[in-house]
Coordinates of C-alpha atoms in Angstrom, one line a residue:
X298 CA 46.0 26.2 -52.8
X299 CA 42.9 23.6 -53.2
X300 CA 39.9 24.1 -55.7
X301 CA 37.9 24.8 -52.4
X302 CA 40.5 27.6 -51.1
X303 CA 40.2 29.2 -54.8
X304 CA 36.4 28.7 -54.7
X305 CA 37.0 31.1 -51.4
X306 CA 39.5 33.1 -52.8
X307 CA 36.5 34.0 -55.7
X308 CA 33.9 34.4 -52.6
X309 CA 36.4 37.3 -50.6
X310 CA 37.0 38.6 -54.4
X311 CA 33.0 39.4 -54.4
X312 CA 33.1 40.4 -50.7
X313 CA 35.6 43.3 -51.8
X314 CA 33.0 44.2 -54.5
X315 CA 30.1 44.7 -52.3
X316 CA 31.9 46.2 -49.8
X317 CA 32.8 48.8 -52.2
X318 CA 29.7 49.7 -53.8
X319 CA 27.7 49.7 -50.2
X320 CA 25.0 52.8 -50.8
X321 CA 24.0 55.3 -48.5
X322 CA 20.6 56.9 -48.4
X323 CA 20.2 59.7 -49.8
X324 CA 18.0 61.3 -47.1
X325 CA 19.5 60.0 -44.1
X326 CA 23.1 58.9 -44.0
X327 CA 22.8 56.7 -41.1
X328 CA 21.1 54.3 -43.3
X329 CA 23.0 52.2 -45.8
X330 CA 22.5 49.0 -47.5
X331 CA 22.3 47.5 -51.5
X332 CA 20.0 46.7 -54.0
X333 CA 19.1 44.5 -56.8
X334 CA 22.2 45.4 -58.1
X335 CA 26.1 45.5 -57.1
X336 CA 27.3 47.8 -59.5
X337 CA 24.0 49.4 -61.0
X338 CA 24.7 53.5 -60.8
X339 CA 21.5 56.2 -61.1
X340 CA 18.5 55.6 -62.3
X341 CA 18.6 51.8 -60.8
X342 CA 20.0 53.2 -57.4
X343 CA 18.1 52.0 -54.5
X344 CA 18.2 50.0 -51.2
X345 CA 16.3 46.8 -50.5
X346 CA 16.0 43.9 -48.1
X347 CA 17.0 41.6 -50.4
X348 CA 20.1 43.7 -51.5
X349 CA 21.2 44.2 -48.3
X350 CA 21.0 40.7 -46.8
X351 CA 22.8 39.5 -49.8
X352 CA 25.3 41.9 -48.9
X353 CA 25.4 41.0 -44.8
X354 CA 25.9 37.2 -45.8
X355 CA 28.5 37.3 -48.7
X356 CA 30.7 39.7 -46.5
X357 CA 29.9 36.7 -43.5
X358 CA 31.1 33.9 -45.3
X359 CA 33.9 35.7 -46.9
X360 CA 35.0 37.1 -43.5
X361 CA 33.3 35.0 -40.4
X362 CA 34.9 37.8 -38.1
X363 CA 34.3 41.0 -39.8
X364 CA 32.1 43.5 -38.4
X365 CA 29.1 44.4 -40.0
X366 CA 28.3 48.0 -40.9
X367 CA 26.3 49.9 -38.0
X368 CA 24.6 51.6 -40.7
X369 CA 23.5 48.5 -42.5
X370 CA 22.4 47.0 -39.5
X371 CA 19.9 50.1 -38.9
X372 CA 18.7 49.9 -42.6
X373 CA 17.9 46.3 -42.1
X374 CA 16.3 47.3 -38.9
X375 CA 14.3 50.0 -40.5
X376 CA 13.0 47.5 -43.5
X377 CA 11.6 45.3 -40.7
X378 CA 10.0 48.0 -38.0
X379 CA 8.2 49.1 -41.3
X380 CA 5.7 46.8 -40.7
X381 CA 3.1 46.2 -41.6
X382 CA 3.8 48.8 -44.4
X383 CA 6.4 48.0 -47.4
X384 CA 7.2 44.8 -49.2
X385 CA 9.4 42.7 -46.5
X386 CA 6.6 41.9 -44.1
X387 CA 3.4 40.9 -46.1
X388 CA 5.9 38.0 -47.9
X389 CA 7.1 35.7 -46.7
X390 CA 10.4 34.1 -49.0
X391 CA 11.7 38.5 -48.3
X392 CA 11.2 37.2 -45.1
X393 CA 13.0 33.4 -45.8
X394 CA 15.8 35.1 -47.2
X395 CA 16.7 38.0 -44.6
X396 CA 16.7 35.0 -42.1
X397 CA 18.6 32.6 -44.3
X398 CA 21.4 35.6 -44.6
X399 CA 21.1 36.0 -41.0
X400 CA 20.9 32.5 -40.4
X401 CA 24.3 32.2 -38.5
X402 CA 26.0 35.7 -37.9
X403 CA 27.8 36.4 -34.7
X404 CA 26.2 40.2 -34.3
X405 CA 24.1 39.9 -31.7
X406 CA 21.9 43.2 -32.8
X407 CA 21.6 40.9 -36.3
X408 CA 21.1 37.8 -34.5
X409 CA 17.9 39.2 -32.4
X410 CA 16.4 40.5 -35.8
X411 CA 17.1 36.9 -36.9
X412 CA 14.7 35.5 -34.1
X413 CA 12.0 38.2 -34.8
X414 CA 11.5 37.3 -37.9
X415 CA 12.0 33.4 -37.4
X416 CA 9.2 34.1 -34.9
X417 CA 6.6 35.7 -37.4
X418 CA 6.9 33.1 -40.1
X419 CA 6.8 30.3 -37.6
X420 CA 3.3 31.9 -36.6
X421 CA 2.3 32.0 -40.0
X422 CA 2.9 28.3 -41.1
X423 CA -0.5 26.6 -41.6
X424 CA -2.0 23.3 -39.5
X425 CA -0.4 21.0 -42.7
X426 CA 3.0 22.3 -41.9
X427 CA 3.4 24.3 -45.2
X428 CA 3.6 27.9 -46.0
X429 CA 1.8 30.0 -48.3
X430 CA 3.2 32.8 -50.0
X431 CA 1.5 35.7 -47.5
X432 CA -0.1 35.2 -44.2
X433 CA -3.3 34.0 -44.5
X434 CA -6.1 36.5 -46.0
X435 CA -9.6 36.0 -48.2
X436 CA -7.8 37.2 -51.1
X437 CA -4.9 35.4 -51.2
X438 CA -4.2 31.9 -52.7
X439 CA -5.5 28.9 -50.4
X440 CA -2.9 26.5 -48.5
X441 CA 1.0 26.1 -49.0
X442 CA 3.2 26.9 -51.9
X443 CA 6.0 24.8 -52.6
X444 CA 9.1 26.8 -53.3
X445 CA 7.9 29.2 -50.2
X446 CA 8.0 26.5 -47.7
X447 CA 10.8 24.9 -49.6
X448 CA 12.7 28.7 -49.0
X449 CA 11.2 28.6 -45.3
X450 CA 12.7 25.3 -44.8
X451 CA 16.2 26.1 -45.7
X452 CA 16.4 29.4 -44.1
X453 CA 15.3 27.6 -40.5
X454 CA 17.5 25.1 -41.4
X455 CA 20.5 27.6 -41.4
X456 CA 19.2 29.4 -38.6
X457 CA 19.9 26.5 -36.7
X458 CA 15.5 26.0 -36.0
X459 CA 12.9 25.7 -34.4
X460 CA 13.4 22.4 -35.4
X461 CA 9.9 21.0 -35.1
X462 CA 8.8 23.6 -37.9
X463 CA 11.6 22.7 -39.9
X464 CA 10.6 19.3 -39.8
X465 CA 7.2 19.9 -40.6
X466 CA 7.8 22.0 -43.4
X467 CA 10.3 19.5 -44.9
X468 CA 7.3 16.8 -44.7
X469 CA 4.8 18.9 -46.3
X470 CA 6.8 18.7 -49.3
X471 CA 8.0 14.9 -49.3
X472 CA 4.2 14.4 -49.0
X473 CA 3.5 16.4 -51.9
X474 CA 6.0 13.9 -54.1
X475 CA 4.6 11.0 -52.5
X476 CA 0.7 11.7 -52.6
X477 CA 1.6 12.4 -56.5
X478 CA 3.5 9.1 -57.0
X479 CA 6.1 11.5 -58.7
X480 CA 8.8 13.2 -57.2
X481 CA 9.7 15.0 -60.0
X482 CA 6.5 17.1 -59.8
X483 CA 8.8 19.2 -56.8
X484 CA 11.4 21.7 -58.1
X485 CA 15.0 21.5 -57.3
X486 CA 14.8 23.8 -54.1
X487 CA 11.6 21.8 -53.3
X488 CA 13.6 18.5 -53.7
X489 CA 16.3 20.4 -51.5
X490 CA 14.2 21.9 -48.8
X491 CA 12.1 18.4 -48.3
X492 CA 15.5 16.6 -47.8
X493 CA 17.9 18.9 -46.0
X494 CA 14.5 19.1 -43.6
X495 CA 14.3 16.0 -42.9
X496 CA 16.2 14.0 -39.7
X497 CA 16.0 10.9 -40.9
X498 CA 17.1 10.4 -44.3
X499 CA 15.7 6.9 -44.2
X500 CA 11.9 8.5 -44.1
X501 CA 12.9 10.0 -47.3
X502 CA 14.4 7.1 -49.0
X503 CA 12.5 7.5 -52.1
X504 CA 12.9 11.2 -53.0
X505 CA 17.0 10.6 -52.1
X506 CA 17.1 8.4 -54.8
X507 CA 15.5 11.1 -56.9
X508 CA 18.1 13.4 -55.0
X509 CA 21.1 11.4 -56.7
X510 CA 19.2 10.9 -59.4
X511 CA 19.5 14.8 -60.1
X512 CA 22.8 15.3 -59.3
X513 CA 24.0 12.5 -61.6
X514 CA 22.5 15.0 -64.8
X515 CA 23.2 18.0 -62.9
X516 CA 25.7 20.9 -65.0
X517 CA 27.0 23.8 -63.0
X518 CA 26.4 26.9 -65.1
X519 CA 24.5 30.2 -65.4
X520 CA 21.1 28.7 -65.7
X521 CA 18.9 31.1 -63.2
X522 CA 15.6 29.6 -61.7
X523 CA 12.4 31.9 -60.6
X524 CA 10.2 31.3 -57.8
X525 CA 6.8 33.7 -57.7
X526 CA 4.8 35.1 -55.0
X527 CA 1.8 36.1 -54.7
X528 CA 0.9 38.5 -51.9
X529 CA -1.3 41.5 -50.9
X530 CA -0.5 45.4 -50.4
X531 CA -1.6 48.3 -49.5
X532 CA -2.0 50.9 -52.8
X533 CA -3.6 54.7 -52.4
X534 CA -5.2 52.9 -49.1
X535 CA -6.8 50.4 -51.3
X536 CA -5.6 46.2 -50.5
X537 CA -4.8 45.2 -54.1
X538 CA -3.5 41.6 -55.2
X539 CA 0.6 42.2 -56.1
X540 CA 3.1 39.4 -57.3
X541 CA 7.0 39.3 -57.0
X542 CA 9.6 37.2 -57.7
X543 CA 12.8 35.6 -56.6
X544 CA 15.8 34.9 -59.5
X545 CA 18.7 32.7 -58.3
X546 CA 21.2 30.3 -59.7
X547 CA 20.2 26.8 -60.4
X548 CA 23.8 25.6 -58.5
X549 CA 22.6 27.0 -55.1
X550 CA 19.5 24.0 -54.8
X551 CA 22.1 21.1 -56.1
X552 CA 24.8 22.5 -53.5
X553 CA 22.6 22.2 -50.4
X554 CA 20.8 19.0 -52.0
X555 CA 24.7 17.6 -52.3
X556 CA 25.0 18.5 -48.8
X557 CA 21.7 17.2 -47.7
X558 CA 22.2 14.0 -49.5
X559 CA 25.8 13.2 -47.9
X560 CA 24.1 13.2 -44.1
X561 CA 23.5 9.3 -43.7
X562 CA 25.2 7.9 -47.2
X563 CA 26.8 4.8 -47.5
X564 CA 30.4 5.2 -48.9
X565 CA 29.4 4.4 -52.2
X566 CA 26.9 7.1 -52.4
X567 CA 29.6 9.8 -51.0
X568 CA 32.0 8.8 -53.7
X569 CA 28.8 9.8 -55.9
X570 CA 28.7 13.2 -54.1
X571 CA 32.0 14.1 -53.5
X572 CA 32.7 13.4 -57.7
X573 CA 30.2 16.5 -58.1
X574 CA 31.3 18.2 -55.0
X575 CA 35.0 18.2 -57.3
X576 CA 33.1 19.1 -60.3
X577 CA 30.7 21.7 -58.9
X578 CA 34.2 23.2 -56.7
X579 CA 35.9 23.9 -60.6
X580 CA 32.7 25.1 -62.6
X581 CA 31.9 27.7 -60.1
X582 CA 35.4 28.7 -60.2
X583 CA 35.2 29.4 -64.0
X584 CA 32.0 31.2 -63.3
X585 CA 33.8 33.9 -61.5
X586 CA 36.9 36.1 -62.7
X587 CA 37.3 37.6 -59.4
X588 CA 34.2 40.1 -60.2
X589 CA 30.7 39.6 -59.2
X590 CA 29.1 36.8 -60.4
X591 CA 27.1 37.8 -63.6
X592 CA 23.9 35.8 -65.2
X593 CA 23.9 35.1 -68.8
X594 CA 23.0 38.6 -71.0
X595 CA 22.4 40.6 -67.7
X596 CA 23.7 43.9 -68.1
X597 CA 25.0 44.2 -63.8
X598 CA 25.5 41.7 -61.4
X599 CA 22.6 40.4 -59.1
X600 CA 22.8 40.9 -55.5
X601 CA 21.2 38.2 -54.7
X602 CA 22.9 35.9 -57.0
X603 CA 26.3 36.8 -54.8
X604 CA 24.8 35.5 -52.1
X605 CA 23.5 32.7 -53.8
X606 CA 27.2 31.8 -54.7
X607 CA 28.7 32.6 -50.9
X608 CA 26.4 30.5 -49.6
X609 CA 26.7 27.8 -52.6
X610 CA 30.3 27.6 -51.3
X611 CA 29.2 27.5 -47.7
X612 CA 27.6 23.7 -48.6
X613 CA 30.1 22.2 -51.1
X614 CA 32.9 23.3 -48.2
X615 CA 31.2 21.9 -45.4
X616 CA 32.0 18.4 -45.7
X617 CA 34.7 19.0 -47.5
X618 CA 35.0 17.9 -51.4
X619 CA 37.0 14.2 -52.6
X620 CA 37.3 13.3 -49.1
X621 CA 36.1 9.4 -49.3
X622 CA 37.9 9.4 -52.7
X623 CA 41.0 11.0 -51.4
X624 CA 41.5 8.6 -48.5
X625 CA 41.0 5.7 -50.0
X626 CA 43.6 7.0 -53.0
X627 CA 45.7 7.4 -49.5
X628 CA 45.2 4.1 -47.9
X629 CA 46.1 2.5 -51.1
X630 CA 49.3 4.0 -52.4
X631 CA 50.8 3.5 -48.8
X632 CA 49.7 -0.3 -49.1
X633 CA 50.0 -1.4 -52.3
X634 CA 53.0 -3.7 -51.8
X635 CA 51.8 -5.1 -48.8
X636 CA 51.0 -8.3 -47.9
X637 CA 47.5 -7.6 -47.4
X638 CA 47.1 -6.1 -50.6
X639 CA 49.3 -8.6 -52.2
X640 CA 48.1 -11.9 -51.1
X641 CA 45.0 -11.3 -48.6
X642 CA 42.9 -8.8 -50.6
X643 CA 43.1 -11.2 -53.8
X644 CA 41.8 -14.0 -51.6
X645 CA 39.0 -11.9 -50.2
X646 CA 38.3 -10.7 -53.5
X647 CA 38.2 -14.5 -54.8
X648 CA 35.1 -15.6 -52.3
X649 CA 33.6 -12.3 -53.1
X650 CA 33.6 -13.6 -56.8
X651 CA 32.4 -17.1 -55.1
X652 CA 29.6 -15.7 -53.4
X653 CA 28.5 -13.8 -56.1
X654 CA 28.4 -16.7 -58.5
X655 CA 26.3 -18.9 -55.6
X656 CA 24.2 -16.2 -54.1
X657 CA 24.1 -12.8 -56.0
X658 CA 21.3 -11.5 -54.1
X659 CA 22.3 -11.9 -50.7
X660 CA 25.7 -10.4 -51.6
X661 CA 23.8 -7.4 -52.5
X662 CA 21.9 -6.9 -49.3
X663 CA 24.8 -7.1 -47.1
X664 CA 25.9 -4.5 -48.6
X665 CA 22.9 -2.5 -47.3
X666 CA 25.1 -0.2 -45.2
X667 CA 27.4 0.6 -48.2
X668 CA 25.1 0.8 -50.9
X669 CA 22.6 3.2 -48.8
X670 CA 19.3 4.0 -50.5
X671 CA 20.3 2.1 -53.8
X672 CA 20.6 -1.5 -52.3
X673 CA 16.7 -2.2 -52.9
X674 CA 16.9 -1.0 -56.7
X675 CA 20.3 -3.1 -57.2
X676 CA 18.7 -6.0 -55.5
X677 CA 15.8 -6.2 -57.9
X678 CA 18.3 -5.5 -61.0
X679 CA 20.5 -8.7 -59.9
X680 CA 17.3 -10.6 -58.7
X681 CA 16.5 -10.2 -62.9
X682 CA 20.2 -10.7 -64.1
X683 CA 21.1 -13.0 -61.8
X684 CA 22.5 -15.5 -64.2
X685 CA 24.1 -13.0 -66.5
X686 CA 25.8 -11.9 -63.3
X687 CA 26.9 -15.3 -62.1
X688 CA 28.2 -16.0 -65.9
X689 CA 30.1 -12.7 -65.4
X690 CA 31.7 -13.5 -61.8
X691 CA 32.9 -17.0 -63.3
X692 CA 34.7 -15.2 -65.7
X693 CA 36.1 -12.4 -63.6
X694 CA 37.5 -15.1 -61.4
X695 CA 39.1 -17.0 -64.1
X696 CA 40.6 -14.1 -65.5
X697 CA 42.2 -12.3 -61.9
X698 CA 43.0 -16.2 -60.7
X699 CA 43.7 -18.7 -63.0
X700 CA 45.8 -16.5 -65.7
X701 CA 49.2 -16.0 -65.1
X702 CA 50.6 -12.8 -63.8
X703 CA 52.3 -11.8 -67.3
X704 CA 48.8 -12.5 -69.0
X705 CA 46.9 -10.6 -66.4
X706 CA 49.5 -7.5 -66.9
X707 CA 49.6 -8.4 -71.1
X708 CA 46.0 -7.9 -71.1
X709 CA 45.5 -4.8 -68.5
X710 CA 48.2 -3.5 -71.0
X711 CA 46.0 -3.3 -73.9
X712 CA 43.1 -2.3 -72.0
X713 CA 44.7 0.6 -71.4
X714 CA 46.2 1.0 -74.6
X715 CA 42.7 0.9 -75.8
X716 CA 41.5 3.8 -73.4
X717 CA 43.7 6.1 -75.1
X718 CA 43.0 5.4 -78.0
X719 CA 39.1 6.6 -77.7

């Protein structure tokens, strides 16, 4: 079995958990659904949209052809027809989420709810492309929050569109970073949401950079994020000013920012991703025993945090994880005592060195294709080191061409010998 089938295995495990602590309401047993909590018993016993979304997607990715609960369904249902009473209509990440659980089931009752709701929130995105926390009203804070249209973003983007608001959305926040001259002033699912958003990754250079950036200091662990809302309800008939919040692991933003990042990388940078694809697969492994995953010092498991995970897993397995690495590991342990590894690889590899000692910098730009979004910031580097680098080459060269084979293998011997011993 592969880290990604045991990353599965760990997603069904969950599934299984859920399924088995599904809740029926109390006054009317046709409804049924979950809460902030998988395994909370009395007093924390209650139903929510976000509980039962999570729910309704875990179960999805665990099992793409189970059905889903008719009584769910009608809970779900209920939450929304609500409206505009309760707490899932007047915000709009309650509404992000149900849609990014949604986002690509195969019940068609689910699937028309989906639309329904992808229709309200595209009415409520403002002329800037952003969206606020609430639908407009005097009360409420002015213009577009960040992790909202960053959430709105992502859950269009797994509903499969409308496109054009995606895309809109996804440049709201890229402008943010670039108005700022800092695109570290956007948070992880911002970064995320502005990328994954966006259809051409070259428009976006600049924040991919930051992208990789993150992932090369990204850890996988239990660190939980919070986005807040701010919205308005209705309280003993009076509108008052109300505020909620989302908690969700920090690995669900670098999963679908991994998977953002990989659309239109060189092969250099997808040897990047796919070494944190690997390394992301195994952590999120050891964060689940085959229970419910389970946030640092929380007393029960999140709801939402499960479907954080599923749909964690969802990105790292959809473009698969060491695949670049793999085939190249492939190519060369079939080849390696061939004669275009023996004898036409080394003379290629010779007028690389050549060029690089004569013309560092145009070496570097041919490799535009390979090197992706990094070949401007290498280019300067060697423009600046360019005789350090030629110095470097000259040697290189000497040592892979003019030594003999028994010093070359002498010398790779002790190399190695000097690995293990650090």
């Amino acid at each position: 079995m592969t880290k990604i089938e045991d990353l599965k295995a760990r997603v069904r495990d969950i599934s299984d958990a859920i399924t088995a602590h599904v809740r029926t309401e109390p006054a009317n047993n046709s409804l049924a659904g979950w809460g902030q909590f998988v395994e909370a018993a009395s007093p924390v016993f209650q139903i929510g949209p976000y509980g039962t979304a999570a729910g309704i997607v875990v179960n999805q990715i665990a099992f793409p052809d189970s059905q889903v609960d008719g009584r769910v369904k009608t809970q779900l249902r209920h939450f929304w027809d609500m409206r505009p009473a309760g707490k899932m209509f007047p915000q709009n990440v309650r509404l992000a989420f149900t849609v990014l659980a949604l986002g690509r089931t195969k019940d068609p009752e689910l699937q028309v709810l989906s639309s329904e709701i992808v229709a309200t929130l595209v009415e409520r995105q403002l002329s800037d492309g952003s969206w606020g926390d609430a639908p407009p009203h005097p009360t409420s804070p002015a213009g577009g929050r960040t992790d909202a249209t960053a959430w709105t973003v992502l859950a269009l983007r797994r509903h499969g569109g409308p496109r054009l608001a995606m895309e809109k959305g996804a440049a709201w926040l890229a402008d943010r970073a670039e108005h700022f001259g800092d695109a570290q002033l956007l948070s992880t699912i911002g970064l995320a949401g502005a990328i994954a958003g966006h259809a051409n990754a070259h428009s976006v250079a600049g924040l991919r950079a930051h992208g990789f950036e993150v992932i090369a200091r990204a850890t996988v662990n239990r660190e939980e994020l919070i986005s807040f809302f701010d919205y308005e309800e209705q309280s003993e008939g009076k509108q008052i000013q109300s505020r909620d919040y989302l908690c969700y692991p920090a690995f669900y933003p670098l999963a679908v920012l991994a998977a953002a990042l990989a659309e239109g990388a060189g092969p250099f940078e997808l040897i990047r991703l796919d070494a944190f694809r690997a390394n992301a697969i195994e952590k999120m492994i050891s964060l689940s025993n085959g229970s419910p995953y389970k946030a640092p010092s929380a007393r029960f498991s999140s709801t939402v945090d499960q479907a954080m995970y599923a749909l964690a897993y969802e990105e790292l397995a959809a473009s698969g994880s060491g695949k670049v690495r793999g085939t190249i590991a492939r190519i060369y342990k079939r080849s390696r005592r061939s004669i275009f590894v023996q004898l036409i690889l080394p003379i290629v590899g010779l007028f690389a060195l050549a060029a690089a000692i004569a013309y560092p910098t145009s070496v570097v730009s041919s490799l535009r294709p390979v090197l992706g979004n990094w070949e401007p910031i290498l280019a300067n580097f060697v423009e600046n080191q360019k005789a350090a680098i030629q110095v470097f080459a000259g040697l290189a060269a000497t040592l892979l061409f003019a030594t003999p084979k028994s010093g070359r293998q002498i010398l790779w011997d002790r190399l190695r010998g000097l690995r293990r011993d650090q």
